[in-house]
């Protein structure tokens, strides 16, 4: 009988704690902002398809991956500027755009290895 009272008491405490947590989540928090060190989007198989994180060097990076997990798009922003990289089916750079303090450029590449660099 004593064990039953303890279990009922613990259940009651848990119900109160859950009610308090739900009340705080529904009314008192800032639901417009999500704060995290990294965000990953996964497909129905658990494969990471998109990542948004801050690298150890302070650069913010957004990566999009194909169904096999290969990076196809990378966008980065660091202290020196920003960049966009679009990769082809063999994960070779197709378009690489950089805007840095040392200059701005766009490099277009094709499968044959030909490159065209465009600068202002």
Short mmCIF file of N, CA and C in Angstrom, two decimals:
data_model
loop_
_atom_site.label_atom_id
_atom_site.label_comp_id
_atom_site.label_asym_id
_atom_site.label_seq_id
_atom_site.Cartn_x
_atom_site.Cartn_y
_atom_site.Cartn_z
N UNK A 1 0.82 -1.19 0.00
CA UNK A 1 0.00 0.00 0.00
C UNK A 1 0.87 1.26 0.00
N UNK A 2 1.97 1.24 0.73
CA UNK A 2 2.88 2.39 0.79
C UNK A 2 3.49 2.67 -0.59
N UNK A 3 3.84 1.61 -1.34
CA UNK A 3 4.41 1.75 -2.67
C UNK A 3 3.41 2.41 -3.61
N UNK A 4 2.14 2.07 -3.49
CA UNK A 4 1.11 2.66 -4.33
C UNK A 4 1.00 4.16 -4.07
N UNK A 5 1.06 4.57 -2.82
CA UNK A 5 1.00 6.00 -2.49
C UNK A 5 2.19 6.75 -3.08
N UNK A 6 3.37 6.16 -3.00
CA UNK A 6 4.57 6.79 -3.56
C UNK A 6 4.42 6.94 -5.07
N UNK A 7 3.95 5.89 -5.74
CA UNK A 7 3.75 5.96 -7.19
C UNK A 7 2.72 7.01 -7.57
N UNK A 8 1.63 7.10 -6.83
CA UNK A 8 0.61 8.11 -7.10
C UNK A 8 1.18 9.51 -6.87
N UNK A 9 1.97 9.67 -5.83
CA UNK A 9 2.60 10.96 -5.56
C UNK A 9 3.57 11.37 -6.66
N UNK A 10 4.41 10.43 -7.10
CA UNK A 10 5.35 10.73 -8.18
C UNK A 10 4.63 11.03 -9.50
N UNK A 11 3.55 10.30 -9.76
CA UNK A 11 2.76 10.57 -10.97
C UNK A 11 2.16 11.97 -10.91
N UNK A 12 1.66 12.34 -9.77
CA UNK A 12 1.09 13.69 -9.61
C UNK A 12 2.14 14.78 -9.84
N UNK A 13 3.33 14.58 -9.30
CA UNK A 13 4.41 15.55 -9.50
C UNK A 13 4.77 15.64 -10.98
N UNK A 14 4.84 14.49 -11.67
CA UNK A 14 5.14 14.50 -13.11
C UNK A 14 4.07 15.23 -13.91
N UNK A 15 2.81 15.03 -13.56
CA UNK A 15 1.72 15.72 -14.26
C UNK A 15 1.85 17.22 -14.08
N UNK A 16 2.15 17.66 -12.88
CA UNK A 16 2.31 19.10 -12.62
C UNK A 16 3.49 19.65 -13.42
N UNK A 17 4.62 18.93 -13.43
CA UNK A 17 5.80 19.40 -14.19
C UNK A 17 5.51 19.49 -15.68
N UNK A 18 4.83 18.50 -16.23
CA UNK A 18 4.48 18.53 -17.66
C UNK A 18 3.55 19.70 -17.94
N UNK A 19 2.58 19.95 -17.08
CA UNK A 19 1.65 21.07 -17.27
C UNK A 19 2.39 22.40 -17.25
N UNK A 20 3.34 22.56 -16.34
CA UNK A 20 4.12 23.79 -16.27
C UNK A 20 4.96 23.96 -17.53
N UNK A 21 5.60 22.90 -17.99
CA UNK A 21 6.41 22.98 -19.21
C UNK A 21 5.56 23.32 -20.43
N UNK A 22 4.39 22.71 -20.54
CA UNK A 22 3.51 23.02 -21.67
C UNK A 22 3.01 24.46 -21.61
N UNK A 23 2.71 24.95 -20.43
CA UNK A 23 2.26 26.33 -20.30
C UNK A 23 3.36 27.31 -20.70
N UNK A 24 4.59 27.03 -20.32
CA UNK A 24 5.70 27.90 -20.69
C UNK A 24 5.95 27.86 -22.19
N UNK A 25 5.87 26.68 -22.79
CA UNK A 25 6.14 26.54 -24.23
C UNK A 25 5.07 27.22 -25.06
N UNK A 26 3.83 27.21 -24.61
CA UNK A 26 2.75 27.77 -25.42
C UNK A 26 2.59 29.27 -25.24
N UNK A 27 3.03 29.83 -24.14
CA UNK A 27 2.76 31.24 -23.93
C UNK A 27 3.94 32.12 -23.66
N UNK A 28 4.90 31.65 -22.92
CA UNK A 28 5.93 32.54 -22.44
C UNK A 28 7.22 32.58 -23.24
N UNK A 29 7.35 31.80 -24.29
CA UNK A 29 8.63 31.77 -24.98
C UNK A 29 8.57 32.54 -26.30
N UNK A 30 9.72 32.87 -26.83
CA UNK A 30 9.84 33.57 -28.10
C UNK A 30 9.81 32.53 -29.22
N UNK A 31 8.65 32.36 -29.86
CA UNK A 31 8.50 31.33 -30.87
C UNK A 31 8.97 31.80 -32.25
N UNK A 32 9.42 33.03 -32.37
CA UNK A 32 9.87 33.55 -33.65
C UNK A 32 11.35 33.28 -33.92
N UNK A 33 12.09 32.83 -32.93
CA UNK A 33 13.52 32.63 -33.07
C UNK A 33 13.90 31.22 -32.66
N UNK A 34 14.67 30.56 -33.51
CA UNK A 34 15.24 29.26 -33.17
C UNK A 34 16.73 29.46 -33.03
N UNK A 35 17.28 29.09 -31.90
CA UNK A 35 18.72 29.22 -31.67
C UNK A 35 19.33 27.85 -31.57
N UNK A 36 20.38 27.63 -32.37
CA UNK A 36 21.07 26.34 -32.37
C UNK A 36 22.47 26.54 -32.91
N UNK A 37 23.36 25.66 -32.60
CA UNK A 37 24.72 25.69 -33.15
C UNK A 37 24.75 25.09 -34.54
N UNK A 38 23.80 24.20 -34.83
CA UNK A 38 23.71 23.59 -36.16
C UNK A 38 22.28 23.14 -36.39
N UNK A 39 21.89 23.15 -37.67
CA UNK A 39 20.58 22.66 -38.07
C UNK A 39 20.81 21.68 -39.21
N UNK A 40 20.18 20.53 -39.13
CA UNK A 40 20.26 19.54 -40.20
C UNK A 40 18.86 19.14 -40.63
N UNK A 41 18.65 19.08 -41.93
CA UNK A 41 17.41 18.55 -42.48
C UNK A 41 17.72 17.17 -43.03
N UNK A 42 16.88 16.20 -42.69
CA UNK A 42 17.10 14.83 -43.14
C UNK A 42 15.90 14.36 -43.96
N UNK A 43 16.16 13.41 -44.87
CA UNK A 43 15.07 12.84 -45.65
C UNK A 43 14.40 11.71 -44.88
N UNK A 44 13.48 11.02 -45.53
CA UNK A 44 12.71 9.97 -44.85
C UNK A 44 13.57 8.79 -44.43
N UNK A 45 14.80 8.69 -44.94
CA UNK A 45 15.71 7.61 -44.57
C UNK A 45 16.74 8.04 -43.51
N UNK A 46 16.65 9.27 -43.05
CA UNK A 46 17.59 9.77 -42.06
C UNK A 46 18.87 10.34 -42.66
N UNK A 47 18.95 10.39 -43.99
CA UNK A 47 20.13 10.92 -44.68
C UNK A 47 20.12 12.45 -44.58
N UNK A 48 21.24 13.04 -44.17
CA UNK A 48 21.34 14.50 -44.08
C UNK A 48 21.30 15.08 -45.48
N UNK A 49 20.37 16.01 -45.73
CA UNK A 49 20.23 16.62 -47.04
C UNK A 49 20.59 18.10 -47.03
N UNK A 50 20.53 18.73 -45.87
CA UNK A 50 20.90 20.14 -45.76
C UNK A 50 21.49 20.38 -44.38
N UNK A 51 22.50 21.24 -44.33
CA UNK A 51 23.15 21.58 -43.05
C UNK A 51 23.36 23.08 -43.00
N UNK A 52 23.14 23.64 -41.84
CA UNK A 52 23.45 25.04 -41.58
C UNK A 52 24.20 25.05 -40.25
N UNK A 53 25.45 25.51 -40.29
CA UNK A 53 26.24 25.51 -39.07
C UNK A 53 27.33 26.58 -39.12
N UNK A 54 27.97 26.77 -38.00
CA UNK A 54 29.10 27.68 -37.90
C UNK A 54 30.34 26.83 -37.71
N UNK A 55 31.31 26.99 -38.61
CA UNK A 55 32.55 26.23 -38.57
C UNK A 55 33.44 26.73 -37.43
N UNK A 56 34.47 25.96 -37.11
CA UNK A 56 35.38 26.33 -36.01
C UNK A 56 36.12 27.64 -36.29
N UNK A 57 36.26 28.03 -37.56
CA UNK A 57 36.92 29.30 -37.90
C UNK A 57 35.96 30.48 -37.88
N UNK A 58 34.69 30.25 -37.52
CA UNK A 58 33.71 31.32 -37.42
C UNK A 58 32.88 31.52 -38.67
N UNK A 59 33.16 30.80 -39.73
CA UNK A 59 32.41 30.94 -40.98
C UNK A 59 31.06 30.25 -40.87
N UNK A 60 30.00 30.96 -41.26
CA UNK A 60 28.67 30.36 -41.33
C UNK A 60 28.54 29.67 -42.68
N UNK A 61 28.10 28.40 -42.68
CA UNK A 61 28.06 27.62 -43.91
C UNK A 61 26.71 26.91 -44.04
N UNK A 62 26.18 26.98 -45.26
CA UNK A 62 24.96 26.27 -45.62
C UNK A 62 25.29 25.30 -46.75
N UNK A 63 25.00 24.01 -46.55
CA UNK A 63 25.30 22.99 -47.55
C UNK A 63 24.03 22.24 -47.92
N UNK A 64 23.84 22.01 -49.23
CA UNK A 64 22.76 21.17 -49.72
C UNK A 64 23.38 19.92 -50.32
N UNK A 65 22.81 18.75 -50.00
CA UNK A 65 23.36 17.47 -50.45
C UNK A 65 22.35 16.73 -51.33
N UNK A 66 22.87 15.90 -52.23
CA UNK A 66 22.02 15.07 -53.07
C UNK A 66 21.59 13.82 -52.28
N UNK A 67 20.76 12.95 -52.87
CA UNK A 67 20.31 11.77 -52.14
C UNK A 67 21.43 10.83 -51.69
N UNK A 68 22.60 10.90 -52.32
CA UNK A 68 23.73 10.05 -51.92
C UNK A 68 24.61 10.71 -50.87
N UNK A 69 24.28 11.93 -50.47
CA UNK A 69 25.05 12.62 -49.44
C UNK A 69 26.15 13.52 -49.96
N UNK A 70 26.29 13.63 -51.28
CA UNK A 70 27.33 14.48 -51.87
C UNK A 70 26.89 15.95 -51.84
N UNK A 71 27.80 16.83 -51.49
CA UNK A 71 27.49 18.27 -51.46
C UNK A 71 27.30 18.74 -52.89
N UNK A 72 26.21 19.46 -53.14
CA UNK A 72 25.93 20.03 -54.46
C UNK A 72 25.92 21.55 -54.43
N UNK A 73 25.61 22.14 -53.28
CA UNK A 73 25.58 23.59 -53.12
C UNK A 73 26.21 23.94 -51.79
N UNK A 74 27.08 24.95 -51.80
CA UNK A 74 27.68 25.43 -50.55
C UNK A 74 27.67 26.95 -50.59
N UNK A 75 27.15 27.53 -49.54
CA UNK A 75 27.16 28.99 -49.37
C UNK A 75 27.86 29.28 -48.06
N UNK A 76 28.83 30.17 -48.08
CA UNK A 76 29.57 30.48 -46.87
C UNK A 76 29.72 31.98 -46.67
N UNK A 77 29.80 32.37 -45.42
CA UNK A 77 30.02 33.77 -45.06
C UNK A 77 31.00 33.82 -43.91
N UNK A 78 32.12 34.50 -44.14
CA UNK A 78 33.15 34.62 -43.11
C UNK A 78 33.57 36.06 -42.94
N UNK A 79 34.59 36.26 -42.14
CA UNK A 79 35.07 37.61 -41.84
C UNK A 79 35.62 38.31 -43.09
N UNK A 80 36.13 37.54 -44.05
CA UNK A 80 36.76 38.11 -45.24
C UNK A 80 35.79 38.27 -46.41
N UNK A 81 34.56 37.77 -46.29
CA UNK A 81 33.61 37.88 -47.38
C UNK A 81 32.70 36.68 -47.45
N UNK A 82 32.23 36.38 -48.67
CA UNK A 82 31.28 35.29 -48.83
C UNK A 82 31.53 34.56 -50.14
N UNK A 83 30.89 33.40 -50.28
CA UNK A 83 31.06 32.61 -51.49
C UNK A 83 29.89 31.69 -51.74
N UNK A 84 29.75 31.31 -53.02
CA UNK A 84 28.73 30.37 -53.46
C UNK A 84 29.41 29.37 -54.37
N UNK A 85 29.19 28.08 -54.11
CA UNK A 85 29.78 27.02 -54.91
C UNK A 85 28.68 26.08 -55.35
N UNK A 86 28.57 25.87 -56.68
CA UNK A 86 27.63 24.93 -57.25
C UNK A 86 28.44 23.80 -57.88
N UNK A 87 28.18 22.56 -57.46
CA UNK A 87 28.95 21.42 -57.92
C UNK A 87 28.14 20.57 -58.89
N UNK A 88 28.82 19.98 -59.89
CA UNK A 88 28.13 19.16 -60.87
C UNK A 88 27.94 17.73 -60.37
N UNK A 89 27.46 16.85 -61.25
CA UNK A 89 27.19 15.46 -60.89
C UNK A 89 28.39 14.66 -60.44
N UNK A 90 29.59 15.11 -60.83
CA UNK A 90 30.80 14.41 -60.38
C UNK A 90 31.49 15.17 -59.26
N UNK A 91 30.75 16.03 -58.61
CA UNK A 91 31.19 16.87 -57.48
C UNK A 91 32.35 17.80 -57.84
N UNK A 92 32.44 18.16 -59.11
CA UNK A 92 33.43 19.15 -59.53
C UNK A 92 32.75 20.52 -59.54
N UNK A 93 33.49 21.58 -59.20
CA UNK A 93 32.90 22.92 -59.23
C UNK A 93 32.42 23.29 -60.63
N UNK A 94 31.18 23.73 -60.74
CA UNK A 94 30.64 24.24 -61.99
C UNK A 94 30.65 25.75 -61.98
N UNK A 95 30.20 26.31 -60.88
CA UNK A 95 30.19 27.76 -60.69
C UNK A 95 30.73 28.05 -59.29
N UNK A 96 31.70 28.95 -59.22
CA UNK A 96 32.27 29.35 -57.93
C UNK A 96 32.32 30.87 -57.92
N UNK A 97 31.53 31.46 -57.05
CA UNK A 97 31.48 32.92 -56.92
C UNK A 97 32.03 33.30 -55.56
N UNK A 98 32.94 34.28 -55.56
CA UNK A 98 33.51 34.77 -54.31
C UNK A 98 33.47 36.29 -54.27
N UNK A 99 33.14 36.81 -53.12
CA UNK A 99 33.20 38.25 -52.88
C UNK A 99 33.99 38.43 -51.59
N UNK A 100 35.27 38.77 -51.75
CA UNK A 100 36.16 38.90 -50.59
C UNK A 100 36.82 40.27 -50.61
N UNK A 101 37.49 40.58 -49.52
CA UNK A 101 38.17 41.87 -49.45
C UNK A 101 39.29 41.98 -50.47
N UNK A 102 39.82 40.84 -50.91
CA UNK A 102 40.89 40.85 -51.91
C UNK A 102 40.36 40.95 -53.33
N UNK A 103 39.05 40.81 -53.51
CA UNK A 103 38.46 40.93 -54.84
C UNK A 103 37.25 40.04 -55.00
N UNK A 104 36.56 40.26 -56.12
CA UNK A 104 35.36 39.51 -56.45
C UNK A 104 35.61 38.76 -57.74
N UNK A 105 35.13 37.51 -57.80
CA UNK A 105 35.32 36.72 -59.02
C UNK A 105 34.23 35.68 -59.16
N UNK A 106 34.06 35.24 -60.40
CA UNK A 106 33.17 34.13 -60.70
C UNK A 106 33.92 33.21 -61.66
N UNK A 107 34.00 31.94 -61.32
CA UNK A 107 34.69 30.97 -62.15
C UNK A 107 33.64 29.98 -62.67
N UNK A 108 33.57 29.85 -63.99
CA UNK A 108 32.68 28.89 -64.63
C UNK A 108 33.54 27.75 -65.16
N UNK A 109 33.17 26.51 -64.89
CA UNK A 109 33.94 25.35 -65.34
C UNK A 109 33.02 24.36 -66.01
N UNK A 110 33.58 23.59 -66.98
CA UNK A 110 32.79 22.54 -67.60
C UNK A 110 33.47 21.19 -67.38
N UNK A 111 32.84 20.12 -67.87
CA UNK A 111 33.37 18.77 -67.65
C UNK A 111 34.74 18.57 -68.28
N UNK A 112 35.04 19.29 -69.35
CA UNK A 112 36.33 19.14 -70.01
C UNK A 112 37.46 19.83 -69.29
N UNK A 113 37.17 20.49 -68.19
CA UNK A 113 38.21 21.18 -67.43
C UNK A 113 38.43 22.61 -67.88
N UNK A 114 37.68 23.06 -68.87
CA UNK A 114 37.81 24.45 -69.30
C UNK A 114 37.22 25.36 -68.24
N UNK A 115 37.91 26.47 -68.01
CA UNK A 115 37.47 27.43 -67.00
C UNK A 115 37.41 28.82 -67.60
N UNK A 116 36.44 29.57 -67.15
CA UNK A 116 36.36 30.98 -67.52
C UNK A 116 36.24 31.78 -66.24
N UNK A 117 37.18 32.67 -66.02
CA UNK A 117 37.20 33.51 -64.82
C UNK A 117 36.66 34.88 -65.20
N UNK A 118 35.69 35.34 -64.45
CA UNK A 118 35.11 36.65 -64.68
C UNK A 118 35.39 37.50 -63.46
N UNK A 119 36.00 38.64 -63.68
CA UNK A 119 36.30 39.60 -62.61
C UNK A 119 35.82 40.98 -63.05
N UNK A 120 35.57 41.86 -62.11
CA UNK A 120 35.13 43.21 -62.48
C UNK A 120 36.23 44.00 -63.17
#
